mmCIF file of C-alpha atoms (C1' of nucleotides) in Angstrom:
data_model
loop_
_atom_site.group_PDB
_atom_site.id
_atom_site.type_symbol
_atom_site.label_atom_id
_atom_site.label_comp_id
_atom_site.label_asym_id
_atom_site.label_seq_id
_atom_site.Cartn_x
_atom_site.Cartn_y
_atom_site.Cartn_z
ATOM 1 C CA MET A 367 13.007 16.085 15.833
ATOM 2 C CA GLU A 368 11.680 12.907 17.069
ATOM 3 C CA ASN A 369 12.123 12.486 20.666
ATOM 4 C CA LYS A 370 11.419 9.063 21.774
ATOM 5 C CA GLU A 371 11.509 9.726 25.397
ATOM 6 C CA GLY A 372 9.137 11.320 27.758
ATOM 7 C CA ALA A 373 6.600 10.466 25.250
ATOM 8 C CA ASP A 374 3.149 11.540 25.931
ATOM 9 C CA PRO A 375 1.037 9.220 23.910
ATOM 10 C CA ARG A 376 -1.598 11.793 23.599
ATOM 11 C CA ASN A 377 0.539 14.103 21.663
ATOM 12 C CA GLU A 378 0.326 11.617 18.962
ATOM 13 C CA PHE A 379 -3.026 13.014 18.214
ATOM 14 C CA THR A 380 -3.368 16.184 20.045
ATOM 15 C CA SER A 381 -0.648 17.571 17.982
ATOM 16 C CA ASP A 382 -3.046 17.640 15.162
ATOM 17 C CA SER A 383 -5.260 20.518 15.912
ATOM 18 C CA SER A 384 -7.703 19.623 13.277
ATOM 19 C CA TRP A 385 -8.626 16.404 14.805
ATOM 20 C CA THR A 386 -11.926 15.920 16.320
ATOM 21 C CA LEU A 387 -12.546 12.645 17.840
ATOM 22 C CA PRO A 388 -15.794 11.296 18.900
ATOM 23 C CA GLY A 389 -15.806 11.113 22.560
ATOM 24 C CA PRO A 390 -18.123 10.390 25.384
ATOM 25 C CA ASP A 391 -20.183 13.422 24.964
ATOM 26 C CA PRO A 392 -23.784 13.874 24.073
ATOM 27 C CA VAL A 393 -23.012 14.286 20.485
ATOM 28 C CA SER A 394 -21.394 10.963 20.237
ATOM 29 C CA ASP A 395 -24.814 9.612 20.450
ATOM 30 C CA SER A 396 -24.001 8.442 17.065
ATOM 31 C CA VAL A 397 -22.339 5.140 16.813
ATOM 32 C CA ASN A 398 -18.692 4.851 16.316
ATOM 33 C CA TYR A 399 -17.635 1.413 15.451
ATOM 34 C CA PHE A 400 -14.366 0.048 16.400
ATOM 35 C CA PHE A 401 -13.206 -3.277 15.364
ATOM 36 C CA ASP A 402 -11.091 -5.524 17.306
ATOM 37 C CA ARG A 403 -9.464 -8.522 15.913
ATOM 38 C CA GLU A 404 -9.662 -10.585 18.987
ATOM 39 C CA SER A 405 -13.230 -9.973 19.728
ATOM 40 C CA SER A 406 -14.183 -8.718 16.352
ATOM 41 C CA ILE A 407 -16.661 -6.587 18.045
ATOM 42 C CA LEU A 408 -17.595 -3.092 17.672
ATOM 43 C CA SER A 409 -19.123 -0.931 20.158
ATOM 44 C CA GLU A 410 -19.830 2.558 20.891
ATOM 45 C CA PHE A 411 -17.446 4.542 22.814
ATOM 46 C CA GLY A 412 -18.142 2.536 25.783
ATOM 47 C CA TRP A 413 -16.914 -0.520 24.090
ATOM 48 C CA ASN A 414 -15.885 -3.901 25.136
ATOM 49 C CA LEU A 415 -12.368 -3.720 24.088
ATOM 50 C CA GLN A 416 -9.210 -5.039 25.387
ATOM 51 C CA PRO A 417 -7.982 -3.001 28.287
ATOM 52 C CA ASP A 418 -5.201 -1.488 26.344
ATOM 53 C CA GLN A 419 -7.484 -0.602 23.549
ATOM 54 C CA ALA A 420 -10.027 0.877 25.783
ATOM 55 C CA GLU A 421 -7.211 2.861 27.146
ATOM 56 C CA GLU A 422 -6.359 4.047 23.752
ATOM 57 C CA ILE A 423 -9.856 5.013 23.046
ATOM 58 C CA GLU A 424 -10.065 6.845 26.239
ATOM 59 C CA ARG A 425 -7.303 8.923 24.989
ATOM 60 C CA PHE A 426 -9.392 9.761 22.038
ATOM 61 C CA GLY A 427 -12.230 10.729 24.197
ATOM 62 C CA GLU A 428 -10.015 12.993 26.107
ATOM 63 C CA LEU A 429 -8.795 14.439 22.923
ATOM 64 C CA ASP A 430 -12.277 15.151 21.944
ATOM 65 C CA ARG A 431 -12.671 17.302 24.899
ATOM 66 C CA THR A 432 -9.576 19.217 24.311
ATOM 67 C CA GLU A 433 -9.634 19.464 20.602
ATOM 68 C CA THR A 434 -13.166 20.186 19.748
ATOM 69 C CA ARG A 435 -13.785 22.085 16.627
ATOM 70 C CA PRO A 436 -16.680 24.436 16.927
ATOM 71 C CA ASP A 437 -16.884 24.815 13.255
ATOM 72 C CA LEU A 438 -17.320 21.155 12.715
ATOM 73 C CA ALA A 439 -19.272 20.577 15.790
ATOM 74 C CA GLY A 440 -21.766 23.157 14.886
ATOM 75 C CA ASN A 441 -22.022 21.611 11.594
ATOM 76 C CA PHE A 442 -22.761 18.403 13.141
ATOM 77 C CA SER A 443 -25.880 19.770 14.645
ATOM 78 C CA GLY A 444 -27.728 17.249 12.612
ATOM 79 C CA SER A 445 -26.308 14.588 14.804
ATOM 80 C CA GLN A 446 -28.618 11.809 13.921
ATOM 81 C CA SER A 447 -29.563 9.395 16.510
ATOM 82 C CA SER A 448 -27.167 6.579 16.992
ATOM 83 C CA GLY A 449 -28.856 3.778 15.199
ATOM 84 C CA ALA A 450 -29.828 6.064 12.444
ATOM 85 C CA GLY A 451 -26.304 7.132 12.222
ATOM 86 C CA ALA A 452 -25.041 3.721 11.546
ATOM 87 C CA ALA A 453 -27.755 2.871 9.194
ATOM 88 C CA ALA A 454 -27.476 6.204 7.617
ATOM 89 C CA ALA A 455 -23.876 5.677 6.986
ATOM 90 C CA GLY A 456 -24.815 2.533 5.291
ATOM 91 C CA SER A 457 -27.701 3.778 3.312
ATOM 92 C CA GLY A 458 -25.814 6.888 2.770
ATOM 93 C CA SER A 459 -23.432 4.732 0.979
ATOM 94 C CA GLY A 460 -25.916 5.000 -1.738
ATOM 95 C CA THR A 461 -24.356 8.304 -2.268
ATOM 96 C CA ALA A 462 -21.138 6.558 -1.885
ATOM 97 C CA SER A 463 -21.132 5.244 -5.355
ATOM 98 C CA ASN A 464 -22.350 8.582 -6.343
ATOM 99 C CA PRO A 465 -19.424 10.748 -7.292
ATOM 100 C CA SER A 466 -21.184 13.921 -6.607
ATOM 101 C CA GLY A 467 -22.162 12.555 -3.311
ATOM 102 C CA SER A 468 -18.674 11.781 -2.356
ATOM 103 C CA ALA A 469 -17.457 15.099 -3.428
ATOM 104 C CA ASP A 470 -20.069 16.517 -1.248
ATOM 105 C CA VAL A 471 -18.500 15.826 1.968
ATOM 106 C CA SER A 472 -17.332 19.312 1.713
ATOM 107 C CA THR A 473 -20.790 20.597 1.713
ATOM 108 C CA SER A 474 -21.368 18.693 4.813
ATOM 109 C CA ASN A 475 -18.748 20.843 6.335
ATOM 110 C CA PRO A 476 -19.206 24.223 4.851
ATOM 111 C CA SER A 477 -17.059 25.919 7.315
ATOM 112 C CA VAL A 478 -14.306 23.603 6.553
ATOM 113 C CA SER A 479 -14.299 23.015 2.941
ATOM 114 C CA SER A 480 -16.688 25.188 1.118
ATOM 115 C CA SER A 481 -13.819 27.292 0.104
ATOM 116 C CA SER A 482 -11.404 24.496 -0.078
ATOM 117 C CA SER A 483 -13.178 22.860 -2.897
ATOM 118 C CA GLU A 484 -12.000 25.510 -5.206
ATOM 119 C CA ASP A 485 -8.703 26.378 -3.800
ATOM 120 C CA PRO A 486 -6.732 23.438 -2.659
ATOM 121 C CA PRO A 487 -6.180 23.827 0.991
ATOM 122 C CA GLU A 488 -2.846 22.450 1.839
ATOM 123 C CA LYS A 489 -0.485 22.545 -0.980
ATOM 124 C CA SER A 490 -1.225 26.164 -0.842
ATOM 125 C CA THR A 491 1.469 26.872 1.636
ATOM 126 C CA GLY A 492 3.851 25.617 -0.847
ATOM 127 C CA SER A 493 7.045 24.838 0.756
ATOM 128 C CA GLY A 494 9.000 27.846 1.342
ATOM 129 C CA GLY A 495 10.990 29.452 -1.326
ATOM 130 C CA LYS A 496 9.512 27.419 -4.096
ATOM 131 C CA PRO A 497 8.318 29.498 -7.003
ATOM 132 C CA PRO A 498 4.581 29.676 -7.019
ATOM 133 C CA GLU A 499 3.354 27.479 -9.728
ATOM 134 C CA ILE A 500 -0.251 27.092 -9.038
ATOM 135 C CA PRO A 501 -2.657 29.495 -7.495
ATOM 136 C CA SER A 502 -2.979 27.233 -4.554
ATOM 137 C CA LYS A 503 0.533 27.990 -3.657
ATOM 138 C CA VAL A 504 -0.014 31.641 -3.278
ATOM 139 C CA ARG A 505 -2.046 31.319 -0.199
ATOM 140 C CA LYS A 506 -2.195 34.702 1.358
ATOM 141 C CA LYS A 507 -0.324 35.113 4.498
ATOM 142 C CA GLY A 508 -2.463 35.057 7.514
ATOM 143 C CA GLN A 509 -4.964 32.976 5.716
ATOM 144 C CA LYS A 510 -5.477 29.952 7.783
ATOM 145 C CA ARG A 511 -4.781 26.624 6.354
ATOM 146 C CA ILE A 512 -8.053 25.138 5.469
ATOM 147 C CA ARG A 513 -8.481 21.581 6.364
ATOM 148 C CA GLN A 514 -10.830 19.181 4.871
ATOM 149 C CA PRO A 515 -12.721 16.683 6.891
ATOM 150 C CA ARG A 516 -10.631 13.875 8.118
ATOM 151 C CA PHE A 517 -11.352 10.318 8.813
ATOM 152 C CA ALA A 518 -9.051 8.177 10.738
ATOM 153 C CA PHE A 519 -8.781 4.462 10.916
ATOM 154 C CA VAL A 520 -6.920 2.457 13.394
ATOM 155 C CA THR A 521 -6.126 -0.750 11.728
ATOM 156 C CA LYS A 522 -4.386 -3.719 13.079
ATOM 157 C CA SER A 523 -2.040 -4.614 10.370
ATOM 158 C CA GLU A 524 1.501 -5.466 9.696
ATOM 159 C CA VAL A 525 1.339 -3.519 6.542
ATOM 160 C CA ASP A 526 1.707 0.180 6.798
ATOM 161 C CA HIS A 527 0.079 1.258 3.655
ATOM 162 C CA LEU A 528 -3.192 -0.488 3.312
ATOM 163 C CA GLU A 529 -4.741 -1.032 -0.025
ATOM 164 C CA ASP A 530 -7.889 0.971 -0.291
ATOM 165 C CA GLY A 531 -8.752 0.910 -3.920
ATOM 166 C CA TYR A 532 -7.133 4.170 -4.790
ATOM 167 C CA ARG A 533 -3.746 4.950 -6.065
ATOM 168 C CA TRP A 534 -1.534 7.013 -3.878
ATOM 169 C CA ARG A 535 1.730 8.733 -4.350
ATOM 170 C CA LYS A 536 3.919 9.240 -1.389
ATOM 171 C CA TYR A 537 5.064 12.783 -1.102
ATOM 172 C CA GLY A 538 6.684 12.868 2.224
ATOM 173 C CA GLN A 539 7.701 11.112 5.318
ATOM 174 C CA LYS A 540 8.451 12.553 8.647
ATOM 175 C CA ALA A 541 9.513 11.406 11.991
ATOM 176 C CA VAL A 542 6.793 12.094 14.458
ATOM 177 C CA LYS A 543 7.323 13.317 17.876
ATOM 178 C CA ASN A 544 6.837 10.726 20.543
ATOM 179 C CA SER A 545 6.776 7.981 18.054
ATOM 180 C CA PRO A 546 9.570 5.785 16.838
ATOM 181 C CA PHE A 547 7.696 5.290 13.648
ATOM 182 C CA PRO A 548 7.712 7.776 10.822
ATOM 183 C CA ARG A 549 4.564 9.163 9.364
ATOM 184 C CA SER A 550 4.080 8.865 5.667
ATOM 185 C CA TYR A 551 2.163 11.303 3.566
ATOM 186 C CA TYR A 552 0.307 10.202 0.507
ATOM 187 C CA ARG A 553 -1.619 12.058 -2.087
ATOM 188 C CA CYS A 554 -4.105 10.622 -4.503
ATOM 189 C CA THR A 555 -2.417 10.166 -7.825
ATOM 190 C CA ASN A 556 -5.400 11.601 -9.582
ATOM 191 C CA SER A 557 -4.304 15.104 -10.385
ATOM 192 C CA LYS A 558 -7.779 16.433 -9.874
ATOM 193 C CA CYS A 559 -8.146 14.749 -6.589
ATOM 194 C CA THR A 560 -6.869 16.530 -3.551
ATOM 195 C CA VAL A 561 -7.364 13.714 -1.167
ATOM 196 C CA LYS A 562 -4.472 13.003 1.068
ATOM 197 C CA LYS A 563 -3.773 10.418 3.580
ATOM 198 C CA ARG A 564 -1.333 9.979 6.344
ATOM 199 C CA VAL A 565 -0.158 6.682 7.542
ATOM 200 C CA GLU A 566 1.596 6.098 10.755
ATOM 201 C CA ARG A 567 2.115 3.250 13.070
ATOM 202 C CA SER A 568 0.946 3.619 16.578
ATOM 203 C CA SER A 569 3.773 4.111 18.952
ATOM 204 C CA GLU A 570 1.845 2.400 21.655
ATOM 205 C CA ASP A 571 0.796 -0.562 19.691
ATOM 206 C CA PRO A 572 3.146 -1.094 16.789
ATOM 207 C CA THR A 573 0.762 -3.609 15.394
ATOM 208 C CA THR A 574 -1.746 -0.961 14.617
ATOM 209 C CA VAL A 575 -1.646 1.465 11.784
ATOM 210 C CA ILE A 576 -3.339 4.785 11.938
ATOM 211 C CA THR A 577 -4.540 5.934 8.591
ATOM 212 C CA THR A 578 -5.988 9.362 8.240
ATOM 213 C CA TYR A 579 -7.807 10.403 5.137
ATOM 214 C CA GLU A 580 -8.321 14.000 4.348
ATOM 215 C CA GLY A 581 -10.672 15.216 1.702
ATOM 216 C CA GLN A 582 -12.888 13.477 -0.696
ATOM 217 C CA HIS A 583 -12.100 11.628 -3.845
ATOM 218 C CA CYS A 584 -13.645 13.273 -6.835
ATOM 219 C CA HIS A 585 -13.330 10.133 -8.845
ATOM 220 C CA HIS A 586 -13.946 6.485 -8.601
ATOM 221 C CA SER A 587 -11.528 4.151 -7.096
ATOM 222 C CA VAL A 588 -9.356 2.210 -9.437
ATOM 223 C CA GLY A 589 -10.943 -0.902 -8.245
ATOM 224 C CA PHE A 590 -11.434 -3.109 -5.301
ATOM 225 C CA PRO A 591 -8.570 -5.442 -5.535
ATOM 226 C CA ARG A 592 -8.834 -6.875 -2.111
ATOM 227 C CA GLY A 593 -12.433 -7.482 -1.775
ATOM 228 C CA GLY A 594 -13.706 -6.939 1.667
ATOM 229 C CA LEU A 595 -10.822 -5.121 3.113
ATOM 230 C CA VAL A 596 -10.474 -2.760 0.299
ATOM 231 C CA SER A 597 -14.074 -2.067 0.212
ATOM 232 C CA HIS A 598 -13.852 -1.077 3.803
ATOM 233 C CA GLU A 599 -11.167 1.384 3.446
ATOM 234 C CA ALA A 600 -12.111 2.516 0.057
ATOM 235 C CA ALA A 601 -15.581 3.038 1.168
ATOM 236 C CA PHE A 602 -14.550 5.154 4.063
ATOM 237 C CA ALA A 603 -11.765 6.783 2.288
ATOM 238 C CA GLY A 604 -13.538 7.832 -0.756
ATOM 239 C CA GLN A 605 -17.093 6.885 -0.884
ATOM 240 C CA LEU A 606 -18.736 6.463 2.381
ATOM 241 C CA THR A 607 -17.083 9.315 4.018
ATOM 242 C CA PRO A 608 -19.727 11.691 2.915
ATOM 243 C CA ALA A 609 -22.337 9.719 4.593
ATOM 244 C CA VAL A 610 -20.238 9.100 7.545
ATOM 245 C CA SER A 611 -19.305 12.654 7.915
ATOM 246 C CA GLN A 612 -22.846 13.661 7.690
ATOM 247 C CA PHE A 613 -24.147 11.322 10.186
ATOM 248 C CA TYR A 614 -21.288 11.034 12.461
ATOM 249 C CA TYR A 615 -18.594 13.471 13.054
ATOM 250 C CA PRO A 616 -17.682 15.785 10.313
ATOM 251 C CA GLY A 617 -14.264 15.979 11.677
ATOM 252 C CA VAL A 618 -12.763 12.644 12.302
ATOM 253 C CA GLN A 619 -14.018 9.189 12.502
ATOM 254 C CA LEU A 620 -11.977 6.712 14.296
ATOM 255 C CA HIS A 621 -12.568 3.191 13.424
ATOM 256 C CA ARG A 622 -10.782 0.373 14.860
ATOM 257 C CA GLU A 623 -10.943 -2.193 12.238
ATOM 258 C CA ILE A 624 -9.058 -5.310 11.751
ATOM 259 C CA PRO A 625 -9.608 -6.403 8.254
ATOM 260 C CA PRO A 626 -9.222 -10.110 8.239
ATOM 261 C CA SER A 627 -7.494 -9.976 4.961
ATOM 262 C CA ILE A 628 -4.528 -8.147 6.284
ATOM 263 C CA THR A 629 -3.933 -9.825 9.506
ATOM 264 C CA GLN A 630 -1.262 -12.339 9.876
ATOM 265 C CA SER A 631 -3.783 -15.050 9.475
ATOM 266 C CA HIS A 632 -4.545 -13.882 6.041
ATOM 267 C CA GLN A 633 -1.808 -11.686 4.894
ATOM 268 C CA VAL A 634 -2.337 -10.278 1.492
ATOM 269 C CA PRO A 635 0.518 -8.784 -0.381
ATOM 270 C CA ILE A 636 -0.363 -5.202 -0.489
ATOM 271 C CA ASP A 637 0.020 -3.720 -3.841
ATOM 272 C CA VAL A 638 -0.270 -0.050 -3.323
ATOM 273 C CA GLY A 639 -0.306 1.033 -6.838
ATOM 274 C CA GLY A 640 -1.813 -2.091 -8.105
ATOM 275 C CA SER A 641 -5.276 -2.752 -7.012
ATOM 276 C CA ARG A 642 -5.960 -5.434 -9.434
ATOM 277 C CA ALA A 643 -5.225 -9.030 -8.708
ATOM 278 C CA LEU A 644 -7.881 -10.216 -6.472
ATOM 279 C CA PRO A 645 -8.021 -13.799 -5.426
ATOM 280 C CA GLU A 646 -11.702 -13.618 -5.045
ATOM 281 C CA PRO A 647 -13.662 -11.186 -7.110
ATOM 282 C CA THR A 648 -15.673 -9.414 -4.536
ATOM 283 C CA PRO A 649 -17.147 -6.338 -6.087
ATOM 284 C CA GLN A 650 -18.129 -5.101 -2.714
ATOM 285 C CA LEU A 651 -19.766 -2.050 -3.962
ATOM 286 C CA PRO A 652 -21.704 -0.438 -1.249
ATOM 287 C CA THR A 653 -25.058 -1.941 -0.988
ATOM 288 C CA ASP A 654 -27.913 -0.502 0.855
ATOM 289 C CA GLU A 655 -26.093 -1.361 3.919
ATOM 290 C CA GLY A 656 -22.946 -0.008 2.553
ATOM 291 C CA LEU A 657 -19.798 -0.419 4.429
ATOM 292 C CA LEU A 658 -21.479 -1.200 7.638
ATOM 293 C CA GLY A 659 -23.403 -3.885 6.000
ATOM 294 C CA ASP A 660 -20.150 -5.341 5.037
ATOM 295 C CA ILE A 661 -18.292 -5.082 8.239
ATOM 296 C CA VAL A 662 -20.797 -4.551 10.917
ATOM 297 C CA PRO A 663 -22.856 -7.418 12.008
ATOM 298 C CA PRO A 664 -26.461 -6.390 11.661
ATOM 299 C CA GLY A 665 -27.088 -7.216 15.194
ATOM 300 C CA MET A 666 -24.492 -4.770 16.288
ATOM 301 C CA ARG A 667 -25.664 -1.947 14.207
ATOM 302 C CA ASN A 668 -28.601 -0.574 15.932
ATOM 303 C CA ARG A 669 -27.225 0.944 19.009
ATOM 304 C "C1'" DC B 614 11.134 6.695 -19.909
ATOM 305 C "C1'" DG B 615 7.464 7.326 -16.853
ATOM 306 C "C1'" DG B 616 5.895 6.938 -12.412
ATOM 307 C "C1'" DG B 617 6.743 6.286 -7.641
ATOM 308 C "C1'" DT B 618 9.835 6.807 -3.469
ATOM 309 C "C1'" DT B 619 13.332 8.938 -0.608
ATOM 310 C "C1'" DT B 620 15.110 12.671 1.677
ATOM 311 C "C1'" DG B 621 16.556 17.188 3.069
ATOM 312 C "C1'" DA B 622 14.946 21.749 3.336
ATOM 313 C "C1'" DC B 623 11.617 25.153 4.065
ATOM 314 C "C1'" DC B 624 7.587 27.329 6.012
ATOM 315 C "C1'" DA B 625 3.374 27.945 8.884
ATOM 316 C "C1'" DG B 626 1.111 27.252 13.037
ATOM 317 C "C1'" DC B 627 1.039 26.693 17.752
ATOM 318 C "C1'" DG B 628 2.459 26.560 22.511
ATOM 319 C "C1'" DC B 629 5.328 28.353 25.995
ATOM 320 C "C1'" DG C 1187 9.203 36.406 20.375
ATOM 321 C "C1'" DC C 1188 11.111 32.043 20.009
ATOM 322 C "C1'" DG C 1189 11.459 27.311 19.371
ATOM 323 C "C1'" DC C 1190 9.330 23.121 18.169
ATOM 324 C "C1'" DT C 1191 6.710 20.265 15.216
ATOM 325 C "C1'" DG C 1192 3.836 19.077 11.406
ATOM 326 C "C1'" DG C 1193 3.093 19.412 6.586
ATOM 327 C "C1'" DT C 1194 4.731 20.051 1.979
ATOM 328 C "C1'" DC C 1195 7.867 20.621 -1.806
ATOM 329 C "C1'" DA C 1196 10.989 19.021 -5.166
ATOM 330 C "C1'" DA C 1197 15.477 17.240 -6.602
ATOM 331 C "C1'" DA C 1198 17.586 12.999 -6.761
ATOM 332 C "C1'" DC C 1199 17.055 8.409 -7.015
ATOM 333 C "C1'" DC C 1200 14.933 3.896 -7.906
ATOM 334 C "C1'" DC C 1201 12.332 0.565 -10.400
ATOM 335 C "C1'" DG C 1202 9.593 -1.773 -13.886
#
DNA sequence: CGGGTTTGACCAGCGC
DNA sequence: GCGCTGGTCAAACCCG
């Protein structure tokens, strides 16, 4: 399966047809923040990143051109202006703490999830010969797999599975083509929650972890055990996504973030299931500024 | 014992 | 049409 040679880095992402990455196109007027440990900066797609990172991003841009999703794109018509986008994501976080709001990401992408809300998109395929147990498994043949909005994070971390405030159950792991690192599949342990996430280490930069969230949490996180970091991911993963998806790209958001708390300098023992013990009680619930307010220097926001 | 992980198998989708 | 790859399932296993 995995072929480690003749690797075309791009396949890493292009293989996923549902990906839509913000690229250097008019639409990306909105701001897409990427965080870099070294410079701890964020920038739009033009960024001031390390050469290799810029390279990586370029790949994304390219992807965007080749993997556009009309359905999502159209949906994105609202494409707020950049600054607004960022701020919106933040203020939108107001909805973040709002369950209904979070569950609404679907509505932000009617073409993608309107139907998925009721009938779970993926598990539907049900692995082959398994006896259909739930309706979702009896997906009609020919019926396309419905994907929910995805949000990807590129995180510099030594830990694969980053704590994000939710509890996840691993349901699969696969070797990925062109990558020496396996991809892990997680599902939210909340039975009513269909959110899934994939975690894989970048083949190009083993120090970075690519986390892709799919769907929206229909419940609150179990807590914010790791303060800042968690709030970041949790926010994006389950609470801010709605806002983000609305104001940015409904499809995929790529954030390059290097949560200080998980870098070597401040390694925190990741407790996947846990999400309790927190050295410093940092509620970190989205404020008016929401996630961005937490991780994006105000000065950087309005671009 | 309950919940999470591992792992092999299966199927759908997509590209050639 | 075929082969490859990603995504998911579920039995077996592990761990607290």
